[in-house]
PDB file of C-alpha atoms and ligand atoms in Angstrom:
ATOM      1  CA  MET Z  29      -0.010   0.015  -0.018  1.00  0.00           C
ATOM      2  CA  ALA Z  30       1.214   3.474  -0.795  1.00  0.00           C
ATOM      3  CA  ASN Z  31       2.577   5.643   2.012  1.00  0.00           C
ATOM      4  CA  LYS Z  32      -0.286   7.972   3.040  1.00  0.00           C
ATOM      5  CA  ASN Z  33       1.727  10.586   4.808  1.00  0.00           C
ATOM      6  CA  PRO Z  34       4.106  12.140   2.287  1.00  0.00           C
ATOM      7  CA  LEU Z  35       6.460  13.130   5.082  1.00  0.00           C
ATOM      8  CA  GLN Z  36       6.870   9.580   6.295  1.00  0.00           C
ATOM      9  CA  HIS Z  37       9.418   7.719   4.258  1.00  0.00           C
ATOM     10  CA  LYS Z  38      10.024   4.015   4.002  1.00  0.00           C
ATOM     11  CA  ALA Z  39      13.645   3.179   3.145  1.00  0.00           C
ATOM     12  CA  ARG Z  40      14.104   1.971  -0.429  1.00  0.00           C
ATOM     13  CA  LYS Z  41      16.592  -0.693  -1.207  1.00  0.00           C
ATOM     14  CA  ARG Z  42      17.010   0.240  -4.805  1.00  0.00           C
ATOM     15  CA  PHE Z  43      18.322   3.692  -3.802  1.00  0.00           C
ATOM     16  CA  GLY Z  44      20.686   2.118  -1.259  1.00  0.00           C
ATOM     17  CA  GLN Z  45      18.892   3.801   1.595  1.00  0.00           C
ATOM     18  CA  ASN Z  46      20.351   3.182   5.075  1.00  0.00           C
ATOM     19  CA  PHE Z  47      19.495   6.229   7.164  1.00  0.00           C
ATOM     20  CA  LEU Z  48      21.805   7.355   9.953  1.00  0.00           C
ATOM     21  CA  VAL Z  49      19.948   7.392  13.262  1.00  0.00           C
ATOM     22  CA  ASP Z  50      22.771   7.632  15.785  1.00  0.00           C
ATOM     23  CA  PHE Z  51      23.271  11.216  16.792  1.00  0.00           C
ATOM     24  CA  GLY Z  52      26.672  10.565  18.380  1.00  0.00           C
ATOM     25  CA  VAL Z  53      27.997   9.245  15.057  1.00  0.00           C
ATOM     26  CA  ILE Z  54      26.410  12.134  13.113  1.00  0.00           C
ATOM     27  CA  ARG Z  55      28.227  14.591  15.426  1.00  0.00           C
ATOM     28  CA  HIS Z  56      31.468  12.628  15.017  1.00  0.00           C
ATOM     29  CA  ILE Z  57      31.182  12.781  11.185  1.00  0.00           C
ATOM     30  CA  VAL Z  58      30.395  16.491  11.134  1.00  0.00           C
ATOM     31  CA  ARG Z  59      33.260  17.200  13.513  1.00  0.00           C
ATOM     32  CA  ALA Z  60      35.603  15.320  11.164  1.00  0.00           C
ATOM     33  CA  ILE Z  61      34.359  17.470   8.267  1.00  0.00           C
ATOM     34  CA  GLY Z  62      34.694  20.646  10.330  1.00  0.00           C
ATOM     35  CA  PRO Z  63      32.331  22.849   8.265  1.00  0.00           C
ATOM     36  CA  GLN Z  64      33.019  26.565   8.336  1.00  0.00           C
ATOM     37  CA  THR Z  65      30.497  29.347   7.744  1.00  0.00           C
ATOM     38  CA  ASP Z  66      31.682  30.194   4.245  1.00  0.00           C
ATOM     39  CA  ASP Z  67      32.366  26.664   3.033  1.00  0.00           C
ATOM     40  CA  ASN Z  68      30.879  25.582  -0.300  1.00  0.00           C
ATOM     41  CA  ILE Z  69      29.478  22.221   0.761  1.00  0.00           C
ATOM     42  CA  VAL Z  70      27.570  19.768  -1.410  1.00  0.00           C
ATOM     43  CA  GLU Z  71      25.938  16.744   0.160  1.00  0.00           C
ATOM     44  CA  ILE Z  72      25.163  13.732  -1.980  1.00  0.00           C
ATOM     45  CA  GLY Z  73      22.175  11.600  -0.968  1.00  0.00           C
ATOM     46  CA  PRO Z  74      20.892  13.675   1.993  1.00  0.00           C
ATOM     47  CA  GLY Z  75      18.024  11.223   2.548  1.00  0.00           C
ATOM     48  CA  GLN Z  76      15.872  12.589   5.321  1.00  0.00           C
ATOM     49  CA  GLY Z  77      18.571  15.111   6.337  1.00  0.00           C
ATOM     50  CA  ALA Z  78      20.380  13.369   9.186  1.00  0.00           C
ATOM     51  CA  ILE Z  79      23.755  14.887   8.290  1.00  0.00           C
ATOM     52  CA  THR Z  80      22.216  17.911   6.498  1.00  0.00           C
ATOM     53  CA  ALA Z  81      20.667  19.289   9.701  1.00  0.00           C
ATOM     54  CA  SER Z  82      23.964  19.153  11.499  1.00  0.00           C
ATOM     55  CA  LEU Z  83      25.846  20.733   8.566  1.00  0.00           C
ATOM     56  CA  LEU Z  84      23.379  23.598   8.442  1.00  0.00           C
ATOM     57  CA  GLU Z  85      24.216  24.500  12.049  1.00  0.00           C
ATOM     58  CA  SER Z  86      27.620  25.585  10.812  1.00  0.00           C
ATOM     59  CA  CYS Z  87      27.423  26.609   7.191  1.00  0.00           C
ATOM     60  CA  THR Z  88      25.229  29.157   5.532  1.00  0.00           C
ATOM     61  CA  GLU Z  89      25.176  27.636   2.071  1.00  0.00           C
ATOM     62  CA  LEU Z  90      24.435  23.996   1.282  1.00  0.00           C
ATOM     63  CA  ASN Z  91      23.622  22.242  -1.952  1.00  0.00           C
ATOM     64  CA  VAL Z  92      22.214  18.711  -1.749  1.00  0.00           C
ATOM     65  CA  ILE Z  93      21.726  16.185  -4.513  1.00  0.00           C
ATOM     66  CA  GLU Z  94      19.034  13.597  -4.026  1.00  0.00           C
ATOM     67  CA  LEU Z  95      17.771  11.039  -6.540  1.00  0.00           C
ATOM     68  CA  ASP Z  96      14.644   9.753  -4.745  1.00  0.00           C
ATOM     69  CA  ARG Z  97      11.961  12.263  -5.624  1.00  0.00           C
ATOM     70  CA  ASP Z  98       9.809  11.217  -2.637  1.00  0.00           C
ATOM     71  CA  LEU Z  99      12.451  12.639  -0.336  1.00  0.00           C
ATOM     72  CA  ILE Z 100      12.472  16.082  -1.918  1.00  0.00           C
ATOM     73  CA  PRO Z 101       9.330  17.412  -0.090  1.00  0.00           C
ATOM     74  CA  ILE Z 102      10.664  16.073   3.231  1.00  0.00           C
ATOM     75  CA  LEU Z 103      13.946  17.925   2.698  1.00  0.00           C
ATOM     76  CA  LYS Z 104      12.161  21.089   1.623  1.00  0.00           C
ATOM     77  CA  VAL Z 105       9.853  21.141   4.648  1.00  0.00           C
ATOM     78  CA  LYS Z 106      12.758  20.600   6.979  1.00  0.00           C
ATOM     79  CA  PHE Z 107      15.325  22.978   5.517  1.00  0.00           C
ATOM     80  CA  ASP Z 108      13.816  25.496   3.096  1.00  0.00           C
ATOM     81  CA  ARG Z 109      13.815  28.260   5.696  1.00  0.00           C
ATOM     82  CA  ASN Z 110      17.620  28.273   5.419  1.00  0.00           C
ATOM     83  CA  PRO Z 111      18.180  30.806   2.578  1.00  0.00           C
ATOM     84  CA  GLY Z 112      21.401  29.116   1.457  1.00  0.00           C
ATOM     85  CA  PHE Z 113      19.859  25.620   1.180  1.00  0.00           C
ATOM     86  CA  LYS Z 114      19.239  24.237  -2.320  1.00  0.00           C
ATOM     87  CA  VAL Z 115      17.969  20.786  -3.379  1.00  0.00           C
ATOM     88  CA  HIS Z 116      18.979  19.322  -6.736  1.00  0.00           C
ATOM     89  CA  GLU Z 117      16.727  16.472  -7.680  1.00  0.00           C
ATOM     90  CA  CYS Z 118      19.019  14.297  -9.794  1.00  0.00           C
ATOM     91  CA  ASP Z 119      21.472  11.453 -10.117  1.00  0.00           C
ATOM     92  CA  ALA Z 120      24.828  12.380  -8.591  1.00  0.00           C
ATOM     93  CA  LEU Z 121      26.575  10.182 -11.154  1.00  0.00           C
ATOM     94  CA  LYS Z 122      25.400  12.593 -13.880  1.00  0.00           C
ATOM     95  CA  PHE Z 123      25.675  15.815 -11.926  1.00  0.00           C
ATOM     96  CA  ASP Z 124      27.864  18.637 -13.211  1.00  0.00           C
ATOM     97  CA  PHE Z 125      29.812  19.528 -10.048  1.00  0.00           C
ATOM     98  CA  ALA Z 126      31.754  22.272 -11.799  1.00  0.00           C
ATOM     99  CA  GLY Z 127      28.512  24.254 -11.910  1.00  0.00           C
ATOM    100  CA  LEU Z 128      28.533  24.619  -8.143  1.00  0.00           C
ATOM    101  CA  ALA Z 129      32.204  25.519  -7.649  1.00  0.00           C
ATOM    102  CA  GLN Z 130      33.255  29.167  -7.532  1.00  0.00           C
ATOM    103  CA  ALA Z 131      36.634  30.784  -7.879  1.00  0.00           C
ATOM    104  CA  GLU Z 132      38.269  30.750  -4.444  1.00  0.00           C
ATOM    105  CA  ARG Z 133      35.444  28.564  -3.119  1.00  0.00           C
ATOM    106  CA  PRO Z 134      36.188  24.970  -4.076  1.00  0.00           C
ATOM    107  CA  LEU Z 135      33.661  22.339  -3.171  1.00  0.00           C
ATOM    108  CA  ARG Z 136      33.645  20.242  -0.018  1.00  0.00           C
ATOM    109  CA  VAL Z 137      31.748  17.100  -0.880  1.00  0.00           C
ATOM    110  CA  VAL Z 138      29.992  15.005   1.796  1.00  0.00           C
ATOM    111  CA  GLY Z 139      27.846  11.878   1.647  1.00  0.00           C
ATOM    112  CA  ASN Z 140      26.611   8.700   3.228  1.00  0.00           C
ATOM    113  CA  LEU Z 141      26.696   7.014  -0.135  1.00  0.00           C
ATOM    114  CA  PRO Z 142      24.728   4.112  -1.512  1.00  0.00           C
ATOM    115  CA  TYR Z 143      27.340   1.358  -1.618  1.00  0.00           C
ATOM    116  CA  ASN Z 144      26.596   0.211  -5.136  1.00  0.00           C
ATOM    117  CA  ILE Z 145      27.528   3.591  -6.687  1.00  0.00           C
ATOM    118  CA  SER Z 146      30.434   4.562  -4.406  1.00  0.00           C
ATOM    119  CA  THR Z 147      33.359   3.669  -6.661  1.00  0.00           C
ATOM    120  CA  PRO Z 148      31.940   5.123  -9.912  1.00  0.00           C
ATOM    121  CA  LEU Z 149      30.810   8.199  -8.053  1.00  0.00           C
ATOM    122  CA  ILE Z 150      34.289   8.798  -6.581  1.00  0.00           C
ATOM    123  CA  PHE Z 151      35.795   8.575 -10.038  1.00  0.00           C
ATOM    124  CA  HIS Z 152      33.096  10.835 -11.485  1.00  0.00           C
ATOM    125  CA  LEU Z 153      33.992  13.373  -8.759  1.00  0.00           C
ATOM    126  CA  LEU Z 154      37.687  13.001  -9.418  1.00  0.00           C
ATOM    127  CA  SER Z 155      37.070  14.318 -12.907  1.00  0.00           C
ATOM    128  CA  TYR Z 156      36.172  17.564 -11.133  1.00  0.00           C
ATOM    129  CA  LYS Z 157      39.114  17.401  -8.737  1.00  0.00           C
ATOM    130  CA  ASP Z 158      40.406  20.837  -9.658  1.00  0.00           C
ATOM    131  CA  CYS Z 159      37.335  22.445  -8.102  1.00  0.00           C
ATOM    132  CA  ILE Z 160      37.133  20.104  -5.065  1.00  0.00           C
ATOM    133  CA  ALA Z 161      38.856  20.898  -1.753  1.00  0.00           C
ATOM    134  CA  ASP Z 162      37.995  17.614  -0.037  1.00  0.00           C
ATOM    135  CA  MET Z 163      35.468  14.773   0.177  1.00  0.00           C
ATOM    136  CA  HIS Z 164      34.111  12.874   3.214  1.00  0.00           C
ATOM    137  CA  PHE Z 165      32.197   9.702   2.533  1.00  0.00           C
ATOM    138  CA  MET Z 166      30.583   6.929   4.443  1.00  0.00           C
ATOM    139  CA  LEU Z 167      31.334   3.722   2.595  1.00  0.00           C
ATOM    140  CA  GLN Z 168      31.595   0.040   3.199  1.00  0.00           C
ATOM    141  CA  LYS Z 169      34.584  -0.456   5.532  1.00  0.00           C
ATOM    142  CA  GLU Z 170      36.069  -2.818   3.001  1.00  0.00           C
ATOM    143  CA  VAL Z 171      36.104  -0.161   0.283  1.00  0.00           C
ATOM    144  CA  VAL Z 172      37.570   2.428   2.718  1.00  0.00           C
ATOM    145  CA  MET Z 173      40.382   0.005   3.567  1.00  0.00           C
ATOM    146  CA  ARG Z 174      41.105  -0.511  -0.102  1.00  0.00           C
ATOM    147  CA  LEU Z 175      41.125   3.259  -0.804  1.00  0.00           C
ATOM    148  CA  ALA Z 176      43.598   3.915   2.037  1.00  0.00           C
ATOM    149  CA  ALA Z 177      45.788   0.784   1.754  1.00  0.00           C
ATOM    150  CA  LYS Z 178      49.569   1.079   1.319  1.00  0.00           C
ATOM    151  CA  PRO Z 179      51.894  -1.391  -0.491  1.00  0.00           C
ATOM    152  CA  GLY Z 180      52.243  -4.692   1.351  1.00  0.00           C
ATOM    153  CA  ASP Z 181      48.804  -4.400   2.886  1.00  0.00           C
ATOM    154  CA  LYS Z 182      46.378  -7.183   1.878  1.00  0.00           C
ATOM    155  CA  ASN Z 183      43.760  -4.605   0.838  1.00  0.00           C
ATOM    156  CA  TYR Z 184      46.240  -2.797  -1.421  1.00  0.00           C
ATOM    157  CA  GLY Z 185      45.162  -3.058  -5.056  1.00  0.00           C
ATOM    158  CA  ARG Z 186      44.040  -1.270  -8.164  1.00  0.00           C
ATOM    159  CA  LEU Z 187      41.551   0.983  -6.268  1.00  0.00           C
ATOM    160  CA  SER Z 188      44.289   2.072  -3.805  1.00  0.00           C
ATOM    161  CA  VAL Z 189      46.771   3.048  -6.556  1.00  0.00           C
ATOM    162  CA  MET Z 190      44.245   4.804  -8.796  1.00  0.00           C
ATOM    163  CA  ALA Z 191      42.630   6.766  -5.905  1.00  0.00           C
ATOM    164  CA  GLN Z 192      45.995   7.682  -4.398  1.00  0.00           C
ATOM    165  CA  TYR Z 193      47.213   8.889  -7.754  1.00  0.00           C
ATOM    166  CA  TRP Z 194      44.607  11.685  -7.510  1.00  0.00           C
ATOM    167  CA  CYS Z 195      44.228  12.243  -3.752  1.00  0.00           C
ATOM    168  CA  GLU Z 196      45.392  11.703  -0.237  1.00  0.00           C
ATOM    169  CA  THR Z 197      43.173   9.044   1.312  1.00  0.00           C
ATOM    170  CA  GLU Z 198      42.517   8.686   5.026  1.00  0.00           C
ATOM    171  CA  ASP Z 199      40.495   5.957   6.828  1.00  0.00           C
ATOM    172  CA  LEU Z 200      39.011   8.064   9.681  1.00  0.00           C
ATOM    173  CA  PHE Z 201      36.776   5.773  11.770  1.00  0.00           C
ATOM    174  CA  ASP Z 202      34.320   2.869  11.644  1.00  0.00           C
ATOM    175  CA  VAL Z 203      30.554   3.086  11.959  1.00  0.00           C
ATOM    176  CA  PRO Z 204      28.755  -0.082  13.068  1.00  0.00           C
ATOM    177  CA  PRO Z 205      25.491  -1.333  11.426  1.00  0.00           C
ATOM    178  CA  GLU Z 206      23.293  -0.432  14.348  1.00  0.00           C
ATOM    179  CA  CYS Z 207      23.843   3.275  13.718  1.00  0.00           C
ATOM    180  CA  PHE Z 208      21.564   2.990  10.642  1.00  0.00           C
ATOM    181  CA  ASP Z 209      17.935   2.218   9.938  1.00  0.00           C
ATOM    182  CA  PRO Z 210      17.665  -0.234   8.307  1.00  0.00           C
ATOM    183  CA  ALA Z 211      20.960  -1.682   9.523  1.00  0.00           C
ATOM    184  CA  PRO Z 212      23.274  -2.685   6.647  1.00  0.00           C
ATOM    185  CA  LYS Z 213      24.888  -6.151   6.673  1.00  0.00           C
ATOM    186  CA  VAL Z 214      28.363  -4.762   6.783  1.00  0.00           C
ATOM    187  CA  VAL Z 215      30.465  -2.410   8.818  1.00  0.00           C
ATOM    188  CA  SER Z 216      30.883   1.104   7.359  1.00  0.00           C
ATOM    189  CA  ALA Z 217      33.686   3.650   7.699  1.00  0.00           C
ATOM    190  CA  ILE Z 218      34.343   7.290   7.017  1.00  0.00           C
ATOM    191  CA  VAL Z 219      36.988   8.142   4.470  1.00  0.00           C
ATOM    192  CA  ARG Z 220      38.504  11.544   3.716  1.00  0.00           C
ATOM    193  CA  LEU Z 221      39.768  12.127   0.188  1.00  0.00           C
ATOM    194  CA  THR Z 222      41.813  15.279  -0.443  1.00  0.00           C
ATOM    195  CA  PRO Z 223      42.699  15.848  -4.126  1.00  0.00           C
ATOM    196  CA  HIS Z 224      46.389  16.657  -4.569  1.00  0.00           C
ATOM    197  CA  LYS Z 225      46.881  20.270  -5.720  1.00  0.00           C
ATOM    198  CA  ASN Z 226      49.867  19.049  -7.701  1.00  0.00           C
ATOM    199  CA  LEU Z 227      50.078  15.401  -8.526  1.00  0.00           C
ATOM    200  CA  PRO Z 228      53.064  13.921  -6.589  1.00  0.00           C
ATOM    201  CA  TYR Z 229      53.804  11.451  -9.423  1.00  0.00           C
ATOM    202  CA  PRO Z 230      52.308  12.639 -12.712  1.00  0.00           C
ATOM    203  CA  ALA Z 231      51.938  10.024 -15.431  1.00  0.00           C
ATOM    204  CA  GLN Z 232      52.844  10.959 -19.002  1.00  0.00           C
ATOM    205  CA  SER Z 233      49.828   8.943 -20.063  1.00  0.00           C
ATOM    206  CA  PHE Z 234      47.114   8.273 -17.493  1.00  0.00           C
ATOM    207  CA  GLU Z 235      45.645   5.580 -19.797  1.00  0.00           C
ATOM    208  CA  GLU Z 236      48.971   3.725 -19.784  1.00  0.00           C
ATOM    209  CA  LEU Z 237      49.104   3.888 -15.987  1.00  0.00           C
ATOM    210  CA  GLU Z 238      45.595   2.505 -15.789  1.00  0.00           C
ATOM    211  CA  ARG Z 239      46.516  -0.283 -18.129  1.00  0.00           C
ATOM    212  CA  VAL Z 240      49.690  -1.251 -16.257  1.00  0.00           C
ATOM    213  CA  VAL Z 241      48.013  -1.188 -12.839  1.00  0.00           C
ATOM    214  CA  LYS Z 242      45.004  -3.186 -14.025  1.00  0.00           C
ATOM    215  CA  LEU Z 243      47.184  -5.843 -15.616  1.00  0.00           C
ATOM    216  CA  ALA Z 244      49.571  -6.037 -12.647  1.00  0.00           C
ATOM    217  CA  PHE Z 245      46.750  -6.698 -10.181  1.00  0.00           C
ATOM    218  CA  SER Z 246      44.789  -9.009 -12.492  1.00  0.00           C
ATOM    219  CA  GLN Z 247      46.895 -11.847 -11.106  1.00  0.00           C
ATOM    220  CA  ARG Z 248      48.090 -10.415  -7.826  1.00  0.00           C
ATOM    221  CA  ARG Z 249      49.737 -13.605  -6.598  1.00  0.00           C
ATOM    222  CA  LYS Z 250      52.015 -13.760  -9.598  1.00  0.00           C
ATOM    223  CA  THR Z 251      55.228 -11.919 -10.147  1.00  0.00           C
ATOM    224  CA  LEU Z 252      55.118  -8.830 -12.336  1.00  0.00           C
ATOM    225  CA  ARG Z 253      57.081 -10.807 -14.919  1.00  0.00           C
ATOM    226  CA  ASN Z 254      54.109 -13.156 -15.299  1.00  0.00           C
ATOM    227  CA  ALA Z 255      51.258 -10.741 -14.676  1.00  0.00           C
ATOM    228  CA  LEU Z 256      52.601  -8.140 -17.132  1.00  0.00           C
ATOM    229  CA  LYS Z 257      53.519 -10.716 -19.790  1.00  0.00           C
ATOM    230  CA  PRO Z 258      51.068  -9.477 -22.472  1.00  0.00           C
ATOM    231  CA  LEU Z 259      52.550  -5.985 -22.107  1.00  0.00           C
ATOM    232  CA  LEU Z 260      56.206  -7.055 -21.847  1.00  0.00           C
ATOM    233  CA  GLU Z 261      55.862  -8.991 -25.079  1.00  0.00           C
ATOM    234  CA  THR Z 262      55.181  -5.785 -26.935  1.00  0.00           C
ATOM    235  CA  LEU Z 263      58.465  -4.215 -25.785  1.00  0.00           C
ATOM    236  CA  PRO Z 264      61.823  -4.661 -27.500  1.00  0.00           C
ATOM    237  CA  GLU Z 265      63.695  -7.750 -26.285  1.00  0.00           C
ATOM    238  CA  ASN Z 266      65.972  -7.430 -23.288  1.00  0.00           C
ATOM    239  CA  THR Z 267      64.522  -4.048 -22.283  1.00  0.00           C
ATOM    240  CA  GLU Z 268      65.744  -3.095 -18.814  1.00  0.00           C
ATOM    241  CA  LEU Z 269      62.734  -2.003 -16.822  1.00  0.00           C
ATOM    242  CA  CYS Z 270      62.873   0.390 -13.867  1.00  0.00           C
ATOM    243  CA  VAL Z 271      61.147  -2.023 -11.494  1.00  0.00           C
ATOM    244  CA  ASP Z 272      62.058  -5.519 -10.287  1.00  0.00           C
ATOM    245  CA  LEU Z 273      59.897  -7.902 -12.262  1.00  0.00           C
ATOM    246  CA  GLY Z 274      60.408 -10.538  -9.560  1.00  0.00           C
ATOM    247  CA  CYS Z 275      58.125  -8.446  -7.265  1.00  0.00           C
ATOM    248  CA  ARG Z 276      54.390  -8.784  -7.040  1.00  0.00           C
ATOM    249  CA  ALA Z 277      52.042  -5.879  -7.785  1.00  0.00           C
ATOM    250  CA  GLU Z 278      51.143  -5.473  -4.104  1.00  0.00           C
ATOM    251  CA  GLN Z 279      54.746  -4.575  -3.291  1.00  0.00           C
ATOM    252  CA  LEU Z 280      54.910  -1.707  -5.765  1.00  0.00           C
ATOM    253  CA  GLY Z 281      54.101   1.846  -4.583  1.00  0.00           C
ATOM    254  CA  LEU Z 282      52.381   4.503  -6.677  1.00  0.00           C
ATOM    255  CA  GLU Z 283      55.705   6.154  -7.541  1.00  0.00           C
ATOM    256  CA  GLN Z 284      57.046   2.890  -9.010  1.00  0.00           C
ATOM    257  CA  PHE Z 285      53.832   2.191 -10.962  1.00  0.00           C
ATOM    258  CA  VAL Z 286      54.044   5.677 -12.461  1.00  0.00           C
ATOM    259  CA  ALA Z 287      57.757   5.254 -13.259  1.00  0.00           C
ATOM    260  CA  LEU Z 288      56.995   1.923 -15.003  1.00  0.00           C
ATOM    261  CA  ALA Z 289      54.057   3.363 -16.966  1.00  0.00           C
ATOM    262  CA  ASN Z 290      56.169   6.381 -18.010  1.00  0.00           C
ATOM    263  CA  GLN Z 291      58.984   4.117 -19.158  1.00  0.00           C
ATOM    264  CA  ILE Z 292      56.563   2.056 -21.251  1.00  0.00           C
ATOM    265  CA  THR Z 293      55.063   5.232 -22.712  1.00  0.00           C
ATOM    266  CA  GLU Z 294      58.567   6.362 -23.754  1.00  0.00           C
ATOM    267  CA  LEU Z 295      59.433   2.976 -25.247  1.00  0.00           C
ATOM    268  CA  GLN Z 296      56.232   2.976 -27.260  1.00  0.00           C
ATOM    269  CA  LYS Z 297      57.060   6.407 -28.626  1.00  0.00           C
ATOM    270  CA  LEU Z 298      60.333   4.982 -29.953  1.00  0.00           C
ATOM    271  CA  ALA Z 299      58.763   1.891 -31.432  1.00  0.00           C
TER     272      ALA Z 299
HETATM  273  N1  SAH O   9      22.503  10.903   4.166  1.00  0.00           N
HETATM  274  C1  SAH O   9      21.336  10.164   4.655  1.00  0.00           C
HETATM  275  C2  SAH O   9      20.859   9.131   3.646  1.00  0.00           C
HETATM  276  C3  SAH O   9      21.840   7.990   3.311  1.00  0.00           C
HETATM  277  S1  SAH O   9      21.123   6.721   2.335  1.00  0.00           S
HETATM  278  C4  SAH O   9      21.670   9.601   6.022  1.00  0.00           C
HETATM  279  O1  SAH O   9      22.829   9.465   6.324  1.00  0.00           O
HETATM  280  O2  SAH O   9      20.727   9.231   6.713  1.00  0.00           O
HETATM  281  C5  SAH O   9      21.722   7.154   0.711  1.00  0.00           C
HETATM  282  C6  SAH O   9      20.963   8.275   0.046  1.00  0.00           C
HETATM  283  O3  SAH O   9      21.471   8.467  -1.287  1.00  0.00           O
HETATM  284  C7  SAH O   9      19.442   8.047  -0.112  1.00  0.00           C
HETATM  285  O4  SAH O   9      18.779   9.197   0.271  1.00  0.00           O
HETATM  286  C8  SAH O   9      19.261   7.782  -1.598  1.00  0.00           C
HETATM  287  O5  SAH O   9      17.981   8.097  -2.068  1.00  0.00           O
HETATM  288  C9  SAH O   9      20.338   8.643  -2.200  1.00  0.00           C
HETATM  289  N2  SAH O   9      20.793   8.231  -3.540  1.00  0.00           N
HETATM  290  C10 SAH O   9      20.937   6.976  -4.038  1.00  0.00           C
HETATM  291  N3  SAH O   9      21.425   6.972  -5.251  1.00  0.00           N
HETATM  292  C11 SAH O   9      21.715   8.280  -5.577  1.00  0.00           C
HETATM  293  C12 SAH O   9      22.248   8.955  -6.693  1.00  0.00           C
HETATM  294  N4  SAH O   9      22.616   8.271  -7.763  1.00  0.00           N
HETATM  295  N5  SAH O   9      22.330  10.278  -6.667  1.00  0.00           N
HETATM  296  C13 SAH O   9      21.944  11.031  -5.580  1.00  0.00           C
HETATM  297  N6  SAH O   9      21.433  10.427  -4.505  1.00  0.00           N
HETATM  298  C14 SAH O   9      21.312   9.088  -4.466  1.00  0.00           C
END
């Protein structure tokens, strides 16, 4: 039966809705964000406004992006009296974030994200990294560990390298299932992503870096000599590479992946 009261919302699975209901955790998240009066904050998936309300206590301007149109009237009733509050009814994966950024006022992005869109959304946002100051997300703990993992760590992989190419990644704290309604099946965590102003290890060709990293981790138990075989076969025989091919991908840091990709780009130019 349809919900009679439009201001009473039943969580929808297809929109990945797990609403935060623990005020202690909400405070902890907002403290980690540290919103300032003049910040240009955009919240993705505000839901019924659990984090939104707390953000509006500190900042005067807040844009929110919500896909579930049934939640829009709830958000408007709760927050429209704040003159700087604006709801965008749309899919964050298609949203043009550059439209919200202003010179000298880069975006601070916040969201308790639906887990199924978290990785594509982070990469969509990274295409706007020049107008983003930082991002704080609630994600599955497992994804946060992968984003923040360093070489040698069992969670270190393709996501770690590609995210850390663009930003500093910090695993801030865990959030247990009982802080949400409905409770998710997994533990969540808050991650902070801060885009590098200048890339510490710029790749000559980002596509080549992506290709090398993907191939290297496609068989992570194997040595690079084996995992990278399809690529190595395209290089001139006896090429001396800048990394030890006896290593496994999980032992290689971002700097080494970039150096390898750059060397391959150079070799291909000569070919
Ligand atoms: N921030 C709220 C709600 C979290 S649930 C809280 O912490 O309680 C995730 C929210 O993201 C839901 O409101 C859901 O409708 C919204 N959502 C899901 N997919 C989205 C998308 N593609 N773009 C924008 N919002 C989305």
